[in-house]
Amino acid sequence: MKKVYISCYENSDYLYKDILVKSNEMRGNKLFQLIESNPDWIEKDYLTKKENIIPFIKKSILKTADVVLFLIGNETKKRRVVDWEVRAAMTKYGIFEKCGIVVVYLPELIEKYGTKIPRTVLPNILKDNIDKSDVFMVETTWDKIKRDINILDKLFNTAYAYSKMSKYDLDSTPIELENVNNYPANSFK
């Protein structure tokens, strides 16, 4: 069983995280071990230590994570915290290894784009890495998980197996220091 951190834009997308967590609990927490965090303290730490935010996330949130699952909706790319979480997942920091990455496209994107979801919906750091030949991430849709929640085990194991082989380019994409469209930093729900 993998240790999993679930990243999402904390508006209506949070509902999908809750569904995953509750489904896991109903199965006796046998699908994954959840790693929790609070976006408030990620933002608070950023305000005091801007240059250290990625190591902070790696050391305090993702230090035991095997996999990070990113729930991708219409607004996800607008949140700087998601950019930071992606970077921390892609980073080996001291004894803390890179995490496997699972990208889950939420129903609103399927409704809008069908099966041809453009890469532009992704946070820039994901968009700039996902199609590279030496990067391995797992992509799926919410509908596939909804049809068979047990597929998560396979997705997590695959992403974890690929994590150490991936060679991410973290330098070409500037770090997101501000939320897009002046989205308030302290508005999480």
mmCIF file of C-alpha atoms in Angstrom:
data_model
loop_
_atom_site.group_PDB
_atom_site.id
_atom_site.type_symbol
_atom_site.label_atom_id
_atom_site.label_comp_id
_atom_site.label_asym_id
_atom_site.label_seq_id
_atom_site.Cartn_x
_atom_site.Cartn_y
_atom_site.Cartn_z
ATOM 1 C CA MET A 1 0.000 0.000 0.000
ATOM 2 C CA LYS A 2 1.409 3.371 -1.068
ATOM 3 C CA LYS A 3 1.557 6.561 0.985
ATOM 4 C CA VAL A 4 -0.338 9.132 -1.074
ATOM 5 C CA TYR A 5 -0.714 12.889 -0.912
ATOM 6 C CA ILE A 6 -3.708 14.293 -2.802
ATOM 7 C CA SER A 7 -3.263 17.756 -4.286
ATOM 8 C CA CYS A 8 -6.204 19.776 -5.521
ATOM 9 C CA TYR A 9 -7.432 23.290 -5.998
ATOM 10 C CA GLU A 10 -9.415 23.762 -2.841
ATOM 11 C CA ASN A 11 -12.765 24.818 -4.239
ATOM 12 C CA SER A 12 -15.340 22.392 -5.631
ATOM 13 C CA ASP A 13 -12.458 20.064 -6.600
ATOM 14 C CA TYR A 14 -12.091 19.268 -2.901
ATOM 15 C CA LEU A 15 -15.263 17.191 -3.205
ATOM 16 C CA TYR A 16 -13.335 14.682 -5.333
ATOM 17 C CA LYS A 17 -10.596 14.421 -2.735
ATOM 18 C CA ASP A 18 -13.249 13.753 -0.090
ATOM 19 C CA ILE A 19 -14.766 11.006 -2.245
ATOM 20 C CA LEU A 20 -11.364 9.304 -2.598
ATOM 21 C CA VAL A 21 -10.656 9.571 1.120
ATOM 22 C CA LYS A 22 -14.099 8.257 2.109
ATOM 23 C CA SER A 23 -13.920 5.414 -0.429
ATOM 24 C CA ASN A 24 -10.558 4.428 1.005
ATOM 25 C CA GLU A 25 -11.926 4.567 4.564
ATOM 26 C CA MET A 26 -14.885 2.366 3.550
ATOM 27 C CA ARG A 27 -12.339 -0.213 2.374
ATOM 28 C CA GLY A 28 -10.447 -0.128 5.661
ATOM 29 C CA ASN A 29 -7.770 2.241 4.277
ATOM 30 C CA LYS A 30 -6.437 -0.571 2.090
ATOM 31 C CA LEU A 31 -6.192 1.435 -1.157
ATOM 32 C CA PHE A 32 -3.657 3.943 0.151
ATOM 33 C CA GLN A 33 -2.322 5.606 3.257
ATOM 34 C CA LEU A 34 -3.343 9.272 3.125
ATOM 35 C CA ILE A 35 -0.842 12.026 3.869
ATOM 36 C CA GLU A 36 -2.692 15.138 5.044
ATOM 37 C CA SER A 37 -1.682 18.788 5.027
ATOM 38 C CA ASN A 38 -3.228 22.188 5.375
ATOM 39 C CA PRO A 39 -2.804 24.728 2.538
ATOM 40 C CA ASP A 40 -3.038 27.521 5.117
ATOM 41 C CA TRP A 41 0.331 26.662 6.612
ATOM 42 C CA ILE A 42 1.925 26.196 3.197
ATOM 43 C CA GLU A 43 0.840 29.744 2.320
ATOM 44 C CA LYS A 44 1.908 31.033 5.749
ATOM 45 C CA ASP A 45 5.366 29.505 5.375
ATOM 46 C CA TYR A 46 5.671 31.011 1.907
ATOM 47 C CA LEU A 47 4.978 34.483 3.259
ATOM 48 C CA THR A 48 7.884 34.151 5.686
ATOM 49 C CA LYS A 49 10.384 32.032 3.698
ATOM 50 C CA LYS A 50 9.776 32.529 -0.031
ATOM 51 C CA GLU A 51 13.065 31.023 -1.147
ATOM 52 C CA ASN A 52 12.601 27.834 0.890
ATOM 53 C CA ILE A 53 9.064 26.802 -0.025
ATOM 54 C CA ILE A 54 9.883 23.724 -2.150
ATOM 55 C CA PRO A 55 12.246 22.171 0.436
ATOM 56 C CA PHE A 56 9.673 23.020 3.126
ATOM 57 C CA ILE A 57 6.930 21.117 1.291
ATOM 58 C CA LYS A 58 9.281 18.206 0.586
ATOM 59 C CA LYS A 59 10.525 17.943 4.187
ATOM 60 C CA SER A 60 7.285 18.598 6.034
ATOM 61 C CA ILE A 61 4.533 17.239 3.775
ATOM 62 C CA LEU A 62 5.938 14.884 1.148
ATOM 63 C CA LYS A 63 8.791 13.378 3.155
ATOM 64 C CA THR A 64 7.031 10.022 3.459
ATOM 65 C CA ALA A 65 4.965 10.217 0.251
ATOM 66 C CA ASP A 66 5.399 7.523 -2.370
ATOM 67 C CA VAL A 67 2.944 9.125 -4.790
ATOM 68 C CA VAL A 68 1.230 12.481 -5.283
ATOM 69 C CA LEU A 69 -2.165 12.422 -6.967
ATOM 70 C CA PHE A 70 -3.037 15.710 -8.685
ATOM 71 C CA LEU A 71 -6.747 16.358 -9.241
ATOM 72 C CA ILE A 72 -6.858 18.620 -12.302
ATOM 73 C CA GLY A 73 -9.894 20.831 -12.906
ATOM 74 C CA ASN A 74 -10.564 24.135 -14.659
ATOM 75 C CA GLU A 75 -8.947 26.260 -11.951
ATOM 76 C CA THR A 76 -6.053 24.055 -10.806
ATOM 77 C CA LYS A 77 -3.315 25.816 -12.738
ATOM 78 C CA LYS A 78 -4.213 29.137 -11.090
ATOM 79 C CA ARG A 79 -3.001 28.097 -7.630
ATOM 80 C CA ARG A 80 0.661 28.604 -6.813
ATOM 81 C CA VAL A 81 0.503 25.953 -4.080
ATOM 82 C CA VAL A 82 -0.203 23.286 -6.719
ATOM 83 C CA ASP A 83 2.893 24.410 -8.661
ATOM 84 C CA TRP A 84 4.955 24.103 -5.484
ATOM 85 C CA GLU A 85 3.544 20.658 -4.692
ATOM 86 C CA VAL A 86 4.387 19.449 -8.213
ATOM 87 C CA ARG A 87 7.954 20.739 -7.867
ATOM 88 C CA ALA A 88 8.354 19.122 -4.453
ATOM 89 C CA ALA A 89 7.053 15.809 -5.843
ATOM 90 C CA MET A 90 9.560 16.005 -8.715
ATOM 91 C CA THR A 91 12.482 16.802 -6.416
ATOM 92 C CA LYS A 92 14.888 14.495 -4.633
ATOM 93 C CA TYR A 93 15.912 16.422 -1.542
ATOM 94 C CA GLY A 94 18.518 14.836 0.701
ATOM 95 C CA ILE A 95 17.166 11.481 1.828
ATOM 96 C CA PHE A 96 13.686 12.276 0.474
ATOM 97 C CA GLU A 97 13.099 10.642 -2.914
ATOM 98 C CA LYS A 98 11.059 11.863 -5.873
ATOM 99 C CA CYS A 99 7.406 10.865 -5.735
ATOM 100 C CA GLY A 100 5.388 9.078 -8.356
ATOM 101 C CA ILE A 101 2.892 11.380 -10.054
ATOM 102 C CA VAL A 102 -0.702 10.533 -10.968
ATOM 103 C CA VAL A 103 -2.696 13.147 -12.912
ATOM 104 C CA VAL A 104 -6.486 12.797 -12.723
ATOM 105 C CA TYR A 105 -8.597 14.923 -15.068
ATOM 106 C CA LEU A 106 -11.880 15.880 -13.392
ATOM 107 C CA PRO A 107 -15.320 15.660 -15.087
ATOM 108 C CA GLU A 108 -15.528 19.402 -15.832
ATOM 109 C CA LEU A 109 -12.567 19.039 -18.203
ATOM 110 C CA ILE A 110 -14.068 15.998 -19.927
ATOM 111 C CA GLU A 111 -17.347 17.900 -20.355
ATOM 112 C CA LYS A 112 -15.503 20.878 -21.823
ATOM 113 C CA TYR A 113 -12.925 19.113 -24.024
ATOM 114 C CA GLY A 114 -14.024 15.494 -24.396
ATOM 115 C CA THR A 115 -11.078 13.125 -24.687
ATOM 116 C CA LYS A 116 -8.800 15.797 -26.227
ATOM 117 C CA ILE A 117 -7.827 17.643 -23.051
ATOM 118 C CA PRO A 118 -5.228 20.286 -23.912
ATOM 119 C CA ARG A 119 -2.010 20.392 -21.919
ATOM 120 C CA THR A 120 -2.745 24.056 -21.215
ATOM 121 C CA VAL A 121 -5.107 23.026 -18.392
ATOM 122 C CA LEU A 122 -2.113 21.714 -16.435
ATOM 123 C CA PRO A 123 0.051 23.781 -14.102
ATOM 124 C CA ASN A 124 3.020 24.966 -16.196
ATOM 125 C CA ILE A 125 5.573 22.745 -14.463
ATOM 126 C CA LEU A 126 3.461 19.642 -15.256
ATOM 127 C CA LYS A 127 2.688 20.837 -18.797
ATOM 128 C CA ASP A 128 6.369 21.394 -19.539
ATOM 129 C CA ASN A 129 7.411 17.938 -18.304
ATOM 130 C CA ILE A 130 4.585 15.496 -18.988
ATOM 131 C CA ASP A 131 5.384 14.780 -22.648
ATOM 132 C CA LYS A 132 9.157 14.553 -22.286
ATOM 133 C CA SER A 133 10.539 11.163 -23.328
ATOM 134 C CA ASP A 134 12.473 10.732 -20.072
ATOM 135 C CA VAL A 135 9.540 11.620 -17.794
ATOM 136 C CA PHE A 136 6.979 9.049 -16.701
ATOM 137 C CA MET A 137 3.669 10.101 -15.155
ATOM 138 C CA VAL A 138 0.363 8.285 -14.977
ATOM 139 C CA GLU A 139 -2.694 10.035 -16.454
ATOM 140 C CA THR A 140 -6.325 9.032 -16.069
ATOM 141 C CA THR A 141 -9.803 10.495 -15.758
ATOM 142 C CA TRP A 142 -12.114 10.705 -12.791
ATOM 143 C CA ASP A 143 -14.643 8.559 -14.647
ATOM 144 C CA LYS A 144 -12.198 5.638 -14.855
ATOM 145 C CA ILE A 145 -11.580 5.825 -11.106
ATOM 146 C CA LYS A 146 -15.309 6.174 -10.435
ATOM 147 C CA ARG A 147 -15.996 3.013 -12.461
ATOM 148 C CA ASP A 148 -13.407 1.009 -10.522
ATOM 149 C CA ILE A 149 -11.874 2.639 -7.449
ATOM 150 C CA ASN A 150 -9.574 -0.364 -7.067
ATOM 151 C CA ILE A 151 -7.652 0.827 -10.136
ATOM 152 C CA LEU A 152 -5.947 3.293 -7.776
ATOM 153 C CA ASP A 153 -3.661 0.543 -6.509
ATOM 154 C CA LYS A 154 -2.379 -0.131 -10.032
ATOM 155 C CA LEU A 155 -2.027 3.600 -10.791
ATOM 156 C CA PHE A 156 -0.093 4.244 -7.586
ATOM 157 C CA ASN A 157 2.214 1.257 -8.067
ATOM 158 C CA THR A 158 2.932 2.240 -11.674
ATOM 159 C CA ALA A 159 3.620 5.887 -10.804
ATOM 160 C CA TYR A 160 5.870 4.871 -7.927
ATOM 161 C CA ALA A 161 7.845 2.465 -10.120
ATOM 162 C CA TYR A 162 8.423 5.247 -12.660
ATOM 163 C CA SER A 163 9.332 7.943 -10.140
ATOM 164 C CA LYS A 164 13.032 7.204 -9.905
ATOM 165 C CA MET A 165 13.464 6.923 -13.686
ATOM 166 C CA SER A 166 11.953 10.326 -14.462
ATOM 167 C CA LYS A 167 14.296 13.190 -15.285
ATOM 168 C CA TYR A 168 12.285 16.329 -14.667
ATOM 169 C CA ASP A 169 13.270 19.747 -15.958
ATOM 170 C CA LEU A 170 12.622 22.092 -13.062
ATOM 171 C CA ASP A 171 14.772 24.962 -14.301
ATOM 172 C CA SER A 172 13.057 25.890 -17.592
ATOM 173 C CA THR A 173 9.702 26.731 -16.013
ATOM 174 C CA PRO A 174 9.653 29.703 -13.628
ATOM 175 C CA ILE A 175 8.244 28.988 -10.186
ATOM 176 C CA GLU A 176 4.764 30.419 -9.620
ATOM 177 C CA LEU A 177 5.145 33.100 -6.977
ATOM 178 C CA GLU A 178 1.644 34.529 -7.303
ATOM 179 C CA ASN A 179 -1.797 33.071 -7.816
ATOM 180 C CA VAL A 180 -3.202 33.716 -11.297
ATOM 181 C CA ASN A 181 -5.872 36.392 -11.822
ATOM 182 C CA ASN A 182 -5.208 37.865 -8.380
ATOM 183 C CA TYR A 183 -6.825 34.874 -6.722
ATOM 184 C CA PRO A 184 -6.615 35.603 -2.973
ATOM 185 C CA ALA A 185 -3.846 33.608 -1.321
ATOM 186 C CA ASN A 186 -5.967 32.884 1.741
ATOM 187 C CA SER A 187 -9.102 31.675 -0.087
ATOM 188 C CA PHE A 188 -9.038 27.918 0.011
ATOM 189 C CA LYS A 189 -12.661 26.854 -0.199
#
